[in-house]
Coordinates of N, CA and C in Angstrom, one line a residue:
M1 N 69.6 114.8 68.5 CA 70.8 114.4 69.1 C 71.1 115.3 70.2
T2 N 71.6 114.7 71.3 CA 72.0 115.5 72.4 C 73.5 115.7 72.4
A3 N 73.9 116.8 72.8 CA 75.4 117.1 72.8 C 76.0 116.5 74.1
L4 N 77.2 116.0 73.9 CA 77.9 115.4 75.1 C 78.2 116.5 76.0
P5 N 78.2 116.2 77.3 CA 78.5 117.3 78.2 C 80.0 117.6 78.2
N6 N 80.4 118.8 78.3 CA 81.8 119.2 78.3 C 82.4 118.7 79.6
P7 N 83.6 118.0 79.5 CA 84.2 117.6 80.7 C 84.7 118.8 81.5
D8 N 84.7 118.6 82.8 CA 85.2 119.6 83.7 C 86.7 119.6 83.6
P9 N 87.3 120.8 83.3 CA 88.7 120.9 83.2 C 89.5 120.5 84.5
S10 N 88.9 120.8 85.6 CA 89.6 120.4 86.9 C 89.6 118.9 87.1
D11 N 88.6 118.2 86.6 CA 88.6 116.7 86.7 C 89.7 116.1 85.8
S12 N 89.8 116.6 84.6 CA 90.9 116.0 83.7 C 92.3 116.4 84.3
L13 N 92.4 117.6 84.8 CA 93.7 117.9 85.4 C 94.0 117.1 86.6
N14 N 93.0 116.8 87.5 CA 93.2 115.9 88.6 C 93.6 114.5 88.1
H15 N 92.9 114.0 87.1 CA 93.2 112.7 86.5 C 94.6 112.7 86.0
L16 N 95.0 113.7 85.3 CA 96.4 113.8 84.7 C 97.4 113.8 85.9
Q17 N 97.1 114.5 86.9 CA 98.0 114.6 88.0 C 98.2 113.2 88.7
E18 N 97.1 112.5 88.8 CA 97.1 111.2 89.4 C 98.0 110.2 88.5
K19 N 97.8 110.3 87.2 CA 98.6 109.5 86.3 C 100.0 109.8 86.4
L20 N 100.3 111.1 86.5 CA 101.7 111.6 86.6 C 102.4 111.0 87.9
H21 N 101.6 111.1 89.0 CA 102.1 110.6 90.2 C 102.4 109.1 90.2
T22 N 101.4 108.4 89.6 CA 101.6 106.9 89.4 C 102.8 106.6 88.6
L23 N 103.0 107.3 87.5 CA 104.2 107.1 86.6 C 105.5 107.5 87.3
Q24 N 105.5 108.5 88.1 CA 106.7 108.9 88.9 C 107.0 107.8 89.9
N25 N 106.0 107.3 90.5 CA 106.2 106.2 91.5 C 106.8 104.9 90.8
R26 N 106.3 104.6 89.7 CA 106.8 103.4 88.9 C 108.2 103.6 88.5
L27 N 108.5 104.9 88.0 CA 109.9 105.2 87.6 C 110.8 105.1 88.8
A28 N 110.4 105.5 89.9 CA 111.3 105.4 91.1 C 111.5 104.0 91.5
D29 N 110.4 103.1 91.4 CA 110.6 101.7 91.7 C 111.5 101.0 90.7
L30 N 111.4 101.4 89.4 CA 112.3 100.8 88.4 C 113.7 101.2 88.6
R31 N 114.0 102.5 89.0 CA 115.3 102.9 89.3 C 115.9 102.2 90.5
E32 N 115.1 101.9 91.5 CA 115.5 101.2 92.7 C 115.8 99.7 92.3
L33 N 115.0 99.1 91.5 CA 115.3 97.8 91.0 C 116.6 97.7 90.2
E34 N 116.8 98.7 89.4 CA 118.0 98.8 88.6 C 119.3 98.9 89.5
R35 N 119.1 99.7 90.5 CA 120.2 99.9 91.5 C 120.5 98.6 92.2
I36 N 119.5 97.9 92.6 CA 119.6 96.6 93.3 C 120.2 95.6 92.4
A37 N 119.8 95.6 91.1 CA 120.4 94.6 90.2 C 121.8 94.7 90.0
Q38 N 122.4 95.9 90.2 CA 123.8 96.2 90.0 C 124.7 95.9 91.2
L39 N 124.1 95.4 92.3 CA 124.9 95.1 93.5 C 125.9 94.0 93.2
P40 N 127.0 94.0 93.8 CA 128.0 93.0 93.7 C 127.5 91.7 94.4
P41 N 128.0 90.5 93.9 CA 127.6 89.3 94.5 C 127.9 89.2 96.0
E42 N 128.9 89.8 96.5 CA 129.2 89.7 97.9 C 128.1 90.4 98.7
Q43 N 127.6 91.5 98.2 CA 126.6 92.2 98.9 C 125.3 91.4 98.9
W44 N 125.0 90.7 97.8 CA 123.8 89.9 97.7 C 123.9 88.8 98.7
A45 N 125.1 88.2 98.9 CA 125.2 87.1 99.9 C 125.0 87.6 101.3
E46 N 125.5 88.8 101.5 CA 125.3 89.5 102.8 C 123.8 89.7 103.1
I47 N 123.1 90.2 102.1 CA 121.7 90.5 102.3 C 120.9 89.2 102.5
Q48 N 121.3 88.2 101.7 CA 120.6 86.9 101.9 C 120.9 86.3 103.3
A49 N 122.1 86.4 103.8 CA 122.4 85.9 105.1 C 121.6 86.7 106.2
E50 N 121.5 88.0 106.1 CA 120.8 88.8 107.0 C 119.3 88.4 107.0
A51 N 118.8 88.2 105.8 CA 117.4 87.8 105.6 C 117.1 86.5 106.3
S52 N 118.0 85.6 106.1 CA 117.9 84.2 106.7 C 117.9 84.3 108.2
Q53 N 118.8 85.1 108.8 CA 118.9 85.3 110.2 C 117.6 85.9 110.7
L54 N 117.1 86.9 110.0 CA 115.9 87.6 110.4 C 114.7 86.6 110.4
E55 N 114.7 85.7 109.4 CA 113.6 84.7 109.3 C 113.7 83.7 110.5
Q56 N 114.9 83.3 110.8 CA 115.1 82.4 112.0 C 114.6 83.1 113.3
H57 N 115.0 84.3 113.5 CA 114.6 85.0 114.7 C 113.1 85.2 114.7
I58 N 112.5 85.5 113.6 CA 111.0 85.6 113.6 C 110.3 84.3 113.9
Q59 N 110.8 83.2 113.3 CA 110.3 81.9 113.6 C 110.4 81.5 115.0
A60 N 111.6 81.7 115.6 CA 111.8 81.4 117.0 C 110.9 82.2 117.9
Y61 N 110.7 83.5 117.6 CA 109.8 84.3 118.4 C 108.4 83.9 118.3
L62 N 107.9 83.5 117.1 CA 106.6 83.1 116.9 C 106.3 81.8 117.6
L63 N 107.3 80.9 117.6 CA 107.1 79.6 118.3 C 107.1 79.8 119.8
E64 N 107.9 80.7 120.2 CA 107.9 81.0 121.7 C 106.6 81.7 122.2
V65 N 106.1 82.6 121.4 CA 105.0 83.4 121.8 C 103.7 82.6 121.6
F66 N 103.5 81.9 120.5 CA 102.3 81.2 120.2 C 102.3 79.7 120.5
N67 N 103.3 79.2 121.1 CA 103.3 77.8 121.5 C 102.5 77.6 122.7
P68 N 101.3 76.9 122.6 CA 100.5 76.8 123.8 C 101.1 76.0 124.9
I69 N 101.9 75.0 124.6 CA 102.5 74.1 125.6 C 104.0 74.4 125.7
P70 N 104.5 74.8 126.8 CA 106.0 75.1 126.9 C 106.9 73.9 126.6
A71 N 108.1 74.2 126.2 CA 109.0 73.2 125.8 C 109.4 72.3 127.0
T72 N 109.4 72.9 128.2 CA 109.7 72.1 129.4 C 108.8 70.9 129.6
F73 N 107.5 71.2 129.3 CA 106.5 70.1 129.4 C 106.9 68.9 128.5
W74 N 107.2 69.3 127.2 CA 107.6 68.2 126.3 C 108.8 67.5 126.7
Q75 N 109.8 68.2 127.3 CA 111.0 67.5 127.8 C 110.6 66.5 129.0
V76 N 109.7 66.9 129.9 CA 109.3 66.0 130.9 C 108.6 64.8 130.4
V77 N 107.8 65.0 129.4 CA 107.1 63.9 128.8 C 108.0 63.0 128.1
R78 N 109.0 63.5 127.3 CA 109.9 62.7 126.6 C 110.8 61.9 127.5
F79 N 111.5 62.6 128.4 CA 112.4 61.9 129.3 C 111.7 61.0 130.4
G80 N 110.5 61.5 130.8 CA 109.7 60.6 131.7 C 109.3 59.4 131.0
G81 N 108.8 59.5 129.8 CA 108.4 58.3 129.1 C 109.6 57.4 128.8
L82 N 110.7 58.0 128.5 CA 111.9 57.2 128.2 C 112.4 56.4 129.5
G83 N 112.3 57.1 130.6 CA 112.7 56.5 131.9 C 111.7 55.4 132.2
L84 N 110.4 55.6 132.0 CA 109.4 54.6 132.2 C 109.7 53.3 131.4
L85 N 110.0 53.5 130.1 CA 110.3 52.4 129.2 C 111.5 51.6 129.7
I86 N 112.6 52.4 130.1 CA 113.8 51.7 130.5 C 113.6 51.0 131.8
G87 N 112.7 51.6 132.7 CA 112.4 50.9 134.0 C 111.7 49.6 133.7
I88 N 110.7 49.6 132.8 CA 109.9 48.4 132.5 C 110.9 47.3 131.9
A89 N 111.7 47.8 131.0 CA 112.7 46.8 130.3 C 113.6 46.2 131.3
L90 N 114.1 47.0 132.3 CA 115.0 46.5 133.3 C 114.3 45.5 134.2
Q91 N 113.1 45.9 134.6 CA 112.3 45.0 135.5 C 112.1 43.6 134.8
R92 N 111.7 43.6 133.6 CA 111.5 42.4 132.9 C 112.8 41.6 132.7
W93 N 113.9 42.3 132.5 CA 115.2 41.6 132.3 C 115.6 41.0 133.7
V94 N 115.4 41.7 134.8 CA 115.9 41.3 136.1 C 115.0 40.1 136.5
L95 N 113.7 40.2 136.3 CA 112.8 39.1 136.7 C 112.8 37.9 135.8
S96 N 113.3 37.9 134.7 CA 113.4 36.8 133.8 C 114.6 35.9 134.0

């Protein structure tokens, strides 16, 4: 039978320090969650409104930045097409 190697005390100490650090982080997260859970409803509504506004700003920015065709092009297409259809309808109405 071979004897098991003795663990290096510095390795176990490092491992314990890592576990302690992880547990401290989890405890801090739990305390923050507890603090957030105790917020009054008015503050929750304010936070939700701010988050909604932020989401709208981000969406508008992304649409502006990543839209390959500018909005003015679509306005020209829409109103030009509408004008063309109205012109054709008027021409047929006048000629009939």
